[in-house]
Short mmCIF file of C-alpha atoms in Angstrom, two decimals:
data_model
loop_
_atom_site.label_atom_id
_atom_site.label_comp_id
_atom_site.label_asym_id
_atom_site.label_seq_id
_atom_site.Cartn_x
_atom_site.Cartn_y
_atom_site.Cartn_z
CA MET K 149 83.50 81.54 124.47
CA SER K 150 84.24 84.23 126.63
CA THR K 151 86.19 84.67 129.82
CA THR K 152 85.85 86.90 132.79
CA SER K 153 87.57 87.21 135.98
CA SER K 154 85.77 88.71 139.25
CA PRO K 155 88.38 89.72 141.89
CA ALA K 156 85.75 90.65 145.01
CA PRO K 157 85.27 94.55 145.40
CA ALA K 158 86.02 97.30 147.50
CA VAL K 159 83.19 97.53 150.11
CA PRO K 160 81.44 101.02 150.72
CA ASN K 161 78.92 102.17 153.57
CA ALA K 162 75.59 101.40 153.31
CA ALA K 163 72.91 103.13 154.79
CA PRO K 164 69.44 100.79 155.33
CA ARG K 165 66.38 101.68 156.30
CA TYR K 166 64.66 98.90 157.58
CA VAL K 167 60.46 98.15 156.53
CA GLY K 168 58.59 96.09 159.29
CA ARG K 169 56.83 97.02 162.99
CA GLY K 170 58.65 93.74 164.66
CA ARG K 171 57.50 90.64 165.54
CA GLY K 172 54.08 89.92 165.56
CA LEU K 173 53.90 92.14 162.85
CA ARG K 174 49.92 93.23 162.35
CA SER K 175 49.81 94.30 158.55
CA ALA K 176 50.90 90.85 157.56
CA ALA K 177 47.55 89.64 159.02
CA ALA K 178 45.33 92.71 157.80
CA PRO K 179 47.53 95.01 154.86
CA SER K 180 46.08 98.91 155.34
CA GLY K 181 45.45 99.73 152.17
CA THR K 182 44.07 96.52 150.81
CA GLY K 183 42.06 94.63 153.17
CA ARG K 184 43.04 91.43 152.27
CA PRO K 185 44.63 88.66 154.15
CA VAL K 186 48.47 87.23 153.79
CA PRO K 187 46.78 83.79 151.78
CA GLY K 188 46.92 80.40 153.38
CA PRO K 189 47.74 78.48 150.81
CA PRO K 190 48.38 74.35 151.17
CA GLY K 191 52.26 74.87 153.30
CA ASP K 192 51.00 77.48 155.10
CA THR K 193 50.43 75.08 158.41
CA GLU K 194 53.09 73.51 157.54
CA ALA K 195 55.46 73.17 161.29
CA GLY K 196 57.20 70.66 163.34
CA PRO K 197 60.19 68.79 163.53
CA LEU K 198 61.90 67.66 159.39
CA ALA K 199 64.13 64.94 158.75
CA LEU K 200 67.47 66.09 157.85
CA LEU K 201 68.04 65.86 153.98
CA PRO K 202 70.43 65.01 152.04
CA ALA K 203 71.69 68.46 151.70
CA ALA K 204 72.37 69.10 155.12
CA HIS K 205 74.18 66.06 155.87
CA ARG K 206 76.79 67.57 152.66
CA LEU K 207 76.56 70.83 155.15
CA ARG K 208 77.04 69.10 158.05
CA GLU K 209 79.95 67.26 156.81
CA ALA K 210 81.90 70.37 155.31
CA PRO K 211 84.22 72.06 156.53
CA GLY K 212 84.10 75.26 158.14
CA ALA K 213 81.11 77.17 159.64
CA ALA K 214 77.58 75.94 158.64
CA GLY K 215 75.98 78.97 159.97
CA GLY K 216 77.56 80.62 157.18
CA ALA K 217 76.30 78.90 154.38
CA ARG K 218 74.34 81.52 151.93
CA GLU K 219 72.63 81.81 148.36
CA HIS K 220 72.11 85.23 146.96
CA ALA K 221 69.60 85.84 144.00
CA LEU K 222 69.76 90.10 142.38
CA LEU K 223 66.49 90.26 140.49
CA GLU K 224 65.90 93.69 138.72
CA VAL K 225 62.25 95.04 139.53
CA PRO K 226 59.58 97.90 138.74
CA ALA K 227 59.74 101.43 139.28
CA GLY K 228 58.01 102.89 142.06
CA LEU K 229 57.78 99.57 143.83
CA ARG K 230 55.59 100.17 147.27
CA ALA K 231 57.76 99.40 151.19
CA GLY K 232 54.35 98.19 152.43
CA PRO K 233 53.12 95.23 149.83
CA LEU K 234 56.70 93.98 149.54
CA ARG K 235 56.87 93.41 152.78
CA ARG K 236 54.23 91.44 152.85
CA ALA K 237 54.17 89.60 149.70
CA LEU K 238 57.80 88.51 151.30
CA ALA K 239 56.67 87.19 154.14
CA ALA K 240 53.37 85.47 151.89
CA LEU K 241 56.36 84.22 150.50
CA ALA K 242 57.40 82.53 154.40
CA ARG K 243 54.34 81.19 154.95
CA ARG K 244 53.69 79.35 151.55
CA HIS K 245 57.59 77.69 151.85
CA PRO K 246 58.31 76.03 154.47
CA ALA K 247 62.11 75.95 153.99
CA LEU K 248 62.14 79.75 154.59
CA ARG K 249 60.83 78.81 158.86
CA LEU K 250 64.07 76.27 159.20
CA ALA K 251 65.36 76.07 162.63
CA LEU K 252 68.63 74.41 162.42
CA HIS K 253 69.84 73.23 166.19
CA ARG K 254 73.67 71.52 166.24
CA SER K 255 74.38 70.09 170.01
CA HIS K 256 77.42 67.18 170.88
CA GLY K 257 77.90 67.66 166.91
CA VAL K 258 74.08 66.60 166.19
CA TRP K 259 72.15 68.13 164.27
CA SER K 260 68.09 68.01 164.40
CA GLN K 261 65.72 70.84 162.13
CA GLU K 262 62.87 71.98 162.66
CA VAL K 263 60.02 74.19 160.88
CA LEU K 264 58.64 77.08 162.99
CA PRO K 265 54.43 77.63 162.37
CA PRO K 266 54.16 81.30 160.54
CA ALA K 267 53.58 83.01 163.43
CA GLN K 268 57.01 81.77 164.66
CA ALA K 269 58.65 82.69 162.13
CA PRO K 270 61.47 85.41 161.28
CA ALA K 271 60.85 86.08 157.67
CA VAL K 272 56.76 86.66 158.01
CA THR K 273 57.23 88.59 161.40
CA GLY K 274 60.55 90.25 161.80
CA ALA K 275 61.19 93.72 161.26
CA THR K 276 64.73 93.02 159.20
CA THR K 277 63.31 91.19 157.03
CA LEU K 278 63.18 93.49 154.44
CA ARG K 279 65.25 96.70 154.29
CA ARG K 280 65.25 99.45 151.47
CA TYR K 281 68.40 101.35 150.71
CA PRO K 282 68.01 104.49 148.84
CA ALA K 283 69.53 103.93 144.85
CA ALA K 284 68.08 106.97 143.02
CA ASP K 285 70.67 109.10 142.01
CA LEU K 286 73.60 106.13 141.93
CA GLU K 287 75.43 106.05 139.11
CA PRO K 288 75.63 101.92 138.49
CA GLY K 289 79.11 100.98 139.94
CA ALA K 290 78.41 102.85 143.01
CA ARG K 291 74.97 100.85 142.78
CA ASP K 292 76.82 97.31 142.28
CA LEU K 293 79.18 98.35 145.14
CA LEU K 294 76.59 99.08 147.08
CA VAL K 295 74.92 95.60 146.69
CA THR K 296 77.85 93.82 147.05
CA ALA K 297 77.73 95.65 150.64
CA ALA K 298 74.25 94.63 151.20
CA ALA K 299 74.43 91.00 150.35
CA ARG K 300 77.38 90.76 153.08
CA ALA K 301 75.22 92.08 155.51
CA ALA K 302 72.28 90.21 154.53
CA GLY K 303 74.15 87.17 154.44
CA ASP K 304 75.73 87.58 157.89
CA ALA K 305 72.85 88.27 159.22
CA LEU K 306 71.51 85.07 158.51
CA ASP K 307 71.43 82.84 162.37
CA PRO K 308 69.87 79.31 161.37
CA ALA K 309 69.52 78.62 164.73
CA ALA K 310 67.19 81.22 165.07
CA ALA K 311 65.17 80.35 162.02
CA SER K 312 66.38 83.56 160.77
CA VAL K 313 67.39 82.66 156.89
CA PHE K 314 65.79 85.13 154.80
CA ARG K 315 66.72 88.50 154.16
CA ALA K 316 65.53 90.69 151.68
CA ALA K 317 66.99 94.52 150.44
CA TRP K 318 65.37 96.85 148.20
CA PHE K 319 67.66 98.94 146.24
CA ASP K 320 65.20 101.52 145.75
CA ALA K 321 65.41 103.76 142.09
CA GLY K 322 62.52 105.88 142.37
CA PRO K 323 59.28 105.81 140.17
CA ASP K 324 61.04 106.22 136.94
CA ALA K 325 64.18 103.80 136.95
CA PRO K 326 63.24 99.68 137.50
CA GLY K 327 65.29 98.82 140.84
CA ARG K 328 66.74 95.78 142.11
CA LEU K 329 65.95 93.34 145.29
CA LEU K 330 68.58 91.23 146.32
CA LEU K 331 67.27 87.90 148.34
CA THR K 332 69.49 85.65 150.20
CA ALA K 333 68.58 82.95 151.67
CA HIS K 334 70.61 80.36 153.98
CA ALA K 335 72.17 77.21 152.11
CA LEU K 336 69.86 74.40 152.87
CA CYS K 337 66.33 76.45 152.02
CA VAL K 338 67.02 77.11 148.18
CA ASP K 339 68.15 75.80 145.41
CA ASP K 340 68.43 76.77 141.47
CA VAL K 341 64.81 75.82 141.33
CA SER K 342 63.68 77.75 144.81
CA TRP K 343 64.88 80.42 143.73
CA GLN K 344 63.00 79.76 140.14
CA LEU K 345 59.48 79.46 142.38
CA LEU K 346 60.22 82.68 144.54
CA LEU K 347 61.19 84.96 141.39
CA THR K 348 57.32 83.20 139.90
CA GLU K 349 55.20 84.27 142.97
CA LEU K 350 57.06 87.08 144.37
CA PRO K 351 55.27 89.36 141.49
CA GLU K 352 51.86 87.35 142.09
CA LEU K 353 51.88 87.82 145.72
CA TYR K 354 52.89 91.64 145.89
CA ASN K 355 50.62 92.85 142.30
CA TRP K 356 48.13 90.88 145.23
CA PHE K 357 48.62 93.25 148.07
CA THR K 358 48.39 96.56 145.78
CA GLY K 359 44.57 95.18 144.59
CA THR K 360 46.34 94.77 140.73
CA GLY K 361 46.32 91.41 140.58
CA ALA K 362 44.16 88.34 140.39
CA GLY K 363 45.42 86.57 143.82
CA PRO K 364 47.51 83.52 144.99
CA ALA K 365 44.91 80.87 143.67
CA VAL K 366 46.91 80.96 139.91
CA LEU K 367 50.00 79.92 142.01
CA GLY K 368 48.86 76.88 142.83
CA PRO K 369 49.75 74.56 145.77
CA ALA K 370 52.96 75.12 147.93
CA GLY K 371 54.89 72.99 150.81
CA GLY K 372 55.19 69.34 151.20
CA LEU K 373 58.56 69.72 152.22
CA THR K 374 58.05 67.27 155.45
CA ALA K 375 56.51 65.03 153.28
CA TRP K 376 59.54 64.90 151.41
CA ALA K 377 61.83 64.56 153.56
CA ALA K 378 59.91 61.26 155.01
CA GLY K 379 59.46 60.16 151.77
CA LEU K 380 63.47 59.45 151.27
CA ALA K 381 63.83 57.79 154.15
CA ALA K 382 61.84 55.16 153.08
CA GLU K 383 63.08 55.02 149.86
CA ALA K 384 66.65 54.93 151.23
CA GLN K 385 65.40 51.73 152.57
CA SER K 386 63.36 50.16 149.28
CA PRO K 387 65.05 47.13 148.24
CA ALA K 388 65.20 48.45 144.90
CA ARG K 389 67.64 51.03 146.22
CA VAL K 390 69.11 48.73 148.75
CA ARG K 391 69.94 46.38 145.26
CA GLU K 392 72.66 49.53 144.12
CA LEU K 393 74.90 49.14 147.39
CA PRO K 394 77.41 47.00 144.69
CA TYR K 395 78.04 49.91 142.76
CA TRP K 396 78.48 52.71 145.66
CA THR K 397 80.34 50.13 147.35
CA ASP K 398 82.88 49.06 144.36
CA LEU K 399 83.32 53.04 143.80
CA ALA K 400 84.28 53.68 147.22
CA ASP K 401 87.15 50.50 147.75
CA GLY K 402 89.03 52.04 144.78
CA PRO K 403 92.39 53.50 145.21
CA ALA K 404 92.09 55.52 148.57
CA ALA K 405 91.42 59.20 148.31
CA ARG K 406 93.52 61.56 147.38
CA ALA K 407 93.45 64.53 150.10
CA TRP K 408 94.18 68.14 148.80
CA PRO K 409 94.80 70.58 151.19
CA ALA K 410 92.11 72.68 152.03
CA ALA K 411 91.56 76.27 150.94
CA GLU K 412 89.62 79.22 151.44
CA GLY K 413 88.25 81.10 148.92
CA GLY K 414 89.96 81.03 145.67
CA HIS K 415 90.30 82.30 142.25
CA ARG K 416 87.24 82.56 140.43
CA THR K 417 86.78 82.82 136.71
CA VAL K 418 83.69 83.35 134.19
CA THR K 419 83.20 81.65 131.51
CA ARG K 420 80.53 80.55 128.18
CA PHE K 421 79.93 78.56 125.48
CA GLU K 422 76.77 76.91 124.06
CA VAL K 423 75.35 72.90 124.31
CA PRO K 424 73.60 71.66 121.77
CA ALA K 425 70.40 69.87 122.33
CA GLY K 426 71.80 66.27 123.38
CA PRO K 427 70.66 62.65 122.41
CA PRO K 428 68.53 60.79 125.66
CA GLY K 429 70.70 59.73 128.07
CA PRO K 430 73.22 61.93 130.31
CA HIS K 431 73.08 65.99 129.83
CA PRO K 432 74.82 66.94 127.28
CA VAL K 433 76.39 69.71 129.67
CA ASP K 434 77.59 67.76 132.21
CA VAL K 435 78.96 65.09 129.23
CA SER K 436 81.02 67.83 127.78
CA LEU K 437 82.29 69.64 130.39
CA LEU K 438 82.71 66.41 132.27
CA ALA K 439 85.16 65.22 129.48
CA ALA K 440 86.88 68.70 129.24
CA LEU K 441 88.05 68.67 132.12
CA ALA K 442 89.51 64.67 132.88
CA LEU K 443 91.19 65.64 129.56
CA THR K 444 92.65 68.70 130.84
CA ALA K 445 93.74 66.92 134.02
CA ALA K 446 95.54 63.76 132.20
CA GLY K 447 98.71 66.06 132.24
CA ARG K 448 97.98 68.32 135.64
CA PRO K 449 98.64 65.77 138.85
CA ARG K 450 97.33 68.91 140.62
CA LEU K 451 94.15 67.70 139.44
CA HIS K 452 93.47 64.33 139.91
CA ASP K 453 94.30 61.43 142.45
CA GLY K 454 96.33 59.69 139.72
CA THR K 455 94.77 57.51 138.15
CA ARG K 456 91.80 59.07 137.46
CA LEU K 457 89.83 62.37 138.18
CA PRO K 458 87.14 61.68 140.92
CA VAL K 459 84.19 64.87 140.70
CA GLU K 460 81.11 65.16 142.81
CA LEU K 461 78.17 66.32 140.73
CA GLU K 462 75.52 68.19 142.73
CA LEU K 463 72.50 67.97 140.42
CA PRO K 464 69.08 69.38 139.98
CA ARG K 465 66.29 68.43 142.14
CA PRO K 466 64.38 65.17 140.43
CA VAL K 467 61.00 66.13 138.69
CA THR K 468 58.94 63.90 141.24
CA ALA K 469 60.27 66.34 143.81
CA PRO K 470 57.42 69.25 145.39
CA ARG K 471 57.18 72.56 144.31
CA THR K 472 58.77 74.45 147.27
CA ALA K 473 61.69 76.26 148.16
CA GLY K 474 64.30 73.69 149.83
CA ARG K 475 68.20 72.29 148.96
CA LEU K 476 66.07 69.31 146.83
CA SER K 477 69.77 68.03 145.16
CA THR K 478 71.65 65.25 145.29
CA VAL K 479 75.10 64.48 144.99
CA HIS K 480 76.93 61.32 143.84
CA GLY K 481 80.60 60.40 142.83
CA VAL K 482 82.09 59.24 139.95
CA ARG K 483 86.07 58.67 138.60
CA LEU K 484 86.47 59.79 135.07
CA PRO K 485 88.49 57.91 132.82
CA LEU K 486 92.18 60.36 132.18
CA GLY K 487 92.99 61.49 128.78
CA GLN K 488 90.42 60.83 127.06
CA ASP K 489 90.10 62.97 123.72
CA GLY K 490 86.41 62.84 123.56
CA PRO K 491 82.94 62.78 125.69
CA GLY K 492 81.84 59.17 124.23
CA PRO K 493 83.65 57.28 127.97
CA VAL K 494 82.44 60.10 130.01
CA ARG K 495 79.10 59.54 128.56
CA ARG K 496 79.21 56.20 129.03
CA LEU K 497 80.11 56.30 132.49
CA LEU K 498 77.66 58.76 133.20
CA ALA K 499 74.78 56.65 131.30
CA ALA K 500 75.79 54.11 133.93
CA VAL K 501 75.17 55.13 136.89
CA PRO K 502 72.07 53.88 138.88
CA ASP K 503 69.08 55.70 139.06
CA GLY K 504 71.00 59.66 138.48
CA GLY K 505 73.06 58.97 141.82
CA ARG K 506 69.74 59.86 143.61
CA GLY K 507 70.48 57.13 145.38
CA GLN K 508 74.32 57.12 146.73
CA GLU K 509 73.41 59.48 149.82
CA GLN K 510 70.31 58.13 150.75
CA LEU K 511 72.17 55.08 151.59
CA ARG K 512 74.63 56.86 152.93
CA HIS K 513 72.61 59.21 155.90
CA LEU K 514 69.27 58.39 155.28
CA ASN K 515 69.18 53.79 155.76
CA PRO K 516 70.57 52.76 159.11
CA GLN K 517 72.14 49.80 158.03
CA THR K 518 73.55 50.77 154.85
CA SER K 519 75.04 54.05 156.46
CA ALA K 520 78.25 52.35 158.40
CA LEU K 521 79.12 50.69 155.27
CA ARG K 522 81.70 52.89 152.31
CA THR K 523 79.39 54.06 149.59
CA GLY K 524 81.56 57.52 149.21
CA ALA K 525 83.93 59.88 151.03
CA PRO K 526 82.57 63.33 150.94
CA GLY K 527 84.18 66.38 149.76
CA ARG K 528 87.27 65.01 147.81
CA GLY K 529 88.48 65.75 144.79
CA VAL K 530 85.93 68.27 141.76
CA ARG K 531 82.78 70.06 142.90
CA TYR K 532 80.64 69.96 139.75
CA ARG K 533 77.19 71.55 140.47
CA ARG K 534 74.64 72.01 137.19
CA CYS K 535 71.68 74.50 137.48
CA ALA K 536 69.25 76.51 135.65
CA ALA K 537 70.05 79.93 135.31
CA LEU K 538 66.83 82.12 136.32
CA SER K 539 64.59 83.55 133.73
CA ALA K 540 61.82 86.07 134.03
CA PRO K 541 57.77 84.83 134.82
CA GLY K 542 56.53 85.87 131.81
CA THR K 543 53.57 87.13 133.27
CA ALA K 544 55.20 90.00 135.40
CA PRO K 545 56.33 92.37 133.07
CA GLY K 546 59.41 94.51 134.74
CA TRP K 547 60.11 91.05 136.61
CA GLY K 548 63.52 89.33 136.67
CA PRO K 549 67.14 88.60 137.17
CA ALA K 550 69.19 91.09 137.26
CA PRO K 551 71.91 91.78 134.13
CA GLU K 552 74.24 88.88 134.33
CA GLU K 553 77.43 91.42 134.87
CA GLU K 554 75.74 92.26 137.88
CA TRP K 555 75.67 88.79 139.56
CA ASP K 556 79.23 87.42 139.49
CA ALA K 557 80.93 89.76 141.78
CA LEU K 558 78.05 88.06 144.64
CA GLY K 559 80.14 84.81 143.64
CA THR K 560 82.82 86.40 146.45
CA LEU K 561 79.68 86.60 148.65
CA ARG K 562 77.91 82.49 149.06
CA GLY K 563 79.68 81.80 151.94
CA ASP K 564 81.15 79.15 151.08
CA PRO K 565 83.31 75.88 152.21
CA PRO K 566 86.80 75.86 151.83
CA LEU K 567 87.84 74.05 148.86
CA THR K 568 89.14 70.37 150.03
CA GLY K 569 89.52 69.42 146.28
CA PRO K 570 91.94 71.41 143.39
CA LEU K 571 88.52 73.15 141.96
CA GLU K 572 84.66 73.72 142.00
CA VAL K 573 82.48 74.59 138.64
CA THR K 574 78.90 75.41 138.64
CA ALA K 575 77.14 75.48 135.01
CA ALA K 576 74.17 77.93 134.62
CA LEU K 577 72.03 76.77 131.76
CA ALA K 578 69.91 78.87 129.97
CA PRO K 579 68.12 77.98 127.13
CA ALA K 580 69.67 78.54 123.04
CA ALA K 581 67.97 78.04 119.96
CA GLY K 582 67.15 74.55 119.01
CA GLY K 583 66.63 73.45 122.20
CA GLY K 584 70.08 73.85 123.15
CA HIS K 585 71.60 75.65 126.67
CA ARG K 586 73.45 78.62 126.62
CA VAL K 587 76.42 77.96 129.57
CA THR K 588 77.26 80.19 132.25
CA VAL K 589 80.78 78.11 133.92
CA ARG K 590 81.69 79.98 137.61
CA TRP K 591 85.20 78.53 138.48
CA ARG K 592 86.68 78.17 141.28
CA TRP K 593 90.34 77.09 141.81
CA SER K 594 92.36 76.23 144.73
CA ALA K 595 94.47 79.44 145.74
CA SER K 596 97.05 76.75 147.27
CA LEU K 597 97.12 74.95 144.39
CA PHE K 598 97.14 77.35 141.13
CA GLY K 599 97.77 80.67 140.24
CA ALA K 600 95.05 83.63 139.38
CA ALA K 601 96.67 83.69 135.83
CA GLU K 602 97.03 80.19 135.30
CA ALA K 603 93.13 79.45 136.81
CA ALA K 604 92.16 81.88 134.32
CA ALA K 605 93.68 79.88 131.76
CA LEU K 606 92.68 76.53 132.38
CA SER K 607 89.22 77.91 132.21
CA GLY K 608 89.67 79.59 129.18
CA ALA K 609 90.83 76.06 127.91
CA THR K 610 88.88 73.85 129.54
CA THR K 611 85.76 75.59 128.33
CA ASP K 612 87.43 75.28 124.73
CA LEU K 613 87.32 71.42 124.62
CA ALA K 614 83.58 71.26 126.33
CA ALA K 615 82.40 73.20 123.14
CA ARG K 616 83.84 70.83 120.32
CA PHE K 617 83.22 68.33 122.63
CA ALA K 618 79.28 69.58 122.46
CA ALA K 619 79.69 70.06 118.67
CA ALA K 620 81.30 66.51 117.88
CA PRO K 621 78.26 64.13 117.01
CA ALA K 622 76.73 61.58 119.30
CA ALA K 623 79.47 58.68 120.19
#
């Protein structure tokens, strides 16, 4: 296990150069130098009202400014990229993926959203979607500060009310050195699967516009967001889902949720460990980390509600979800037993959650008959999120995630809502030998409850416990 802390760096003045020609960008319709039109794959014409997905309801209920929630992905890109094809490839991504054309409207506390047609979407037509930052003469530390400044500027420029939800910053290191490409999107538009899709498709589209690629047909269909949202609403009213009500109402009828003080920012640390392949059932990373948290919390009343450890789990989108960008993850609550020195009780508790927890948000938000019932309160206790780490596409040499240490500073720039519990944990998984997982854990501890040194020590101790539980035989 290794541990690092990530203080926010100082931010220099950044000097971007805009790449594009403004709204109605004709080069997006007929790229100069190639004569190739922007690909028109499935999803290109998807537009119109979009029912609120569970992620939008989560954001609606969260404290803080919804417009400020954003995600970043930092990529390493080949030397000598060309601005024109890169700009057109980014526009083609937004045409393929309706979530990158999402507009969020709020009136008197009521939310609605729509997908704009490509011709009206800033990510397709806007002059400021891509910014180029000259970085050929910068030392790595200076470039990292520039990336941080650009990430802050890109996040602050997002405006979901105007459908400005996707931006890119290219750090051009010249013809002889790999550059960096920072992608920034509103939190409603991406999850970990989204980033992997965008990283896989972007090089193919770029090569297409440079005249060296096989074309977008190799990418397969995209889109399907509107149909997915409608399908969730129908599923929420299915007999199978409604039969889950006793489980979720019993969970909500437990002891009254503790009201932790809301806290901005927080103490952030990063730890790492490995988890071998586990038996069928609950994911072994969830089991080992949550069991370790429950044992850590037993002697620390600041972490639990007096009887159990309440946790809200955000898990990856189901395999049945469409291949399109969007935050299609689900969240459900659990109450973990305290003080169990082993992963068995947590494994059995997670195994008993109906349908992996996907029904709790559906019944709470998408079924008019059950939405008024007590089926779990949002924003209470520990927030836990498992996601997949970004990986390089095997068909695009030179394209892939930037080195992990370059990502650490970006964690402070996500526009996270205030903590309403003691702790937030994000576990990013990468493949390891033998079917196991290399796990990078990003911890965010409430600064109103913990000091920086204590937060770092608890992160390390809990990670050590998780590694021990992961190595133990299944029980």
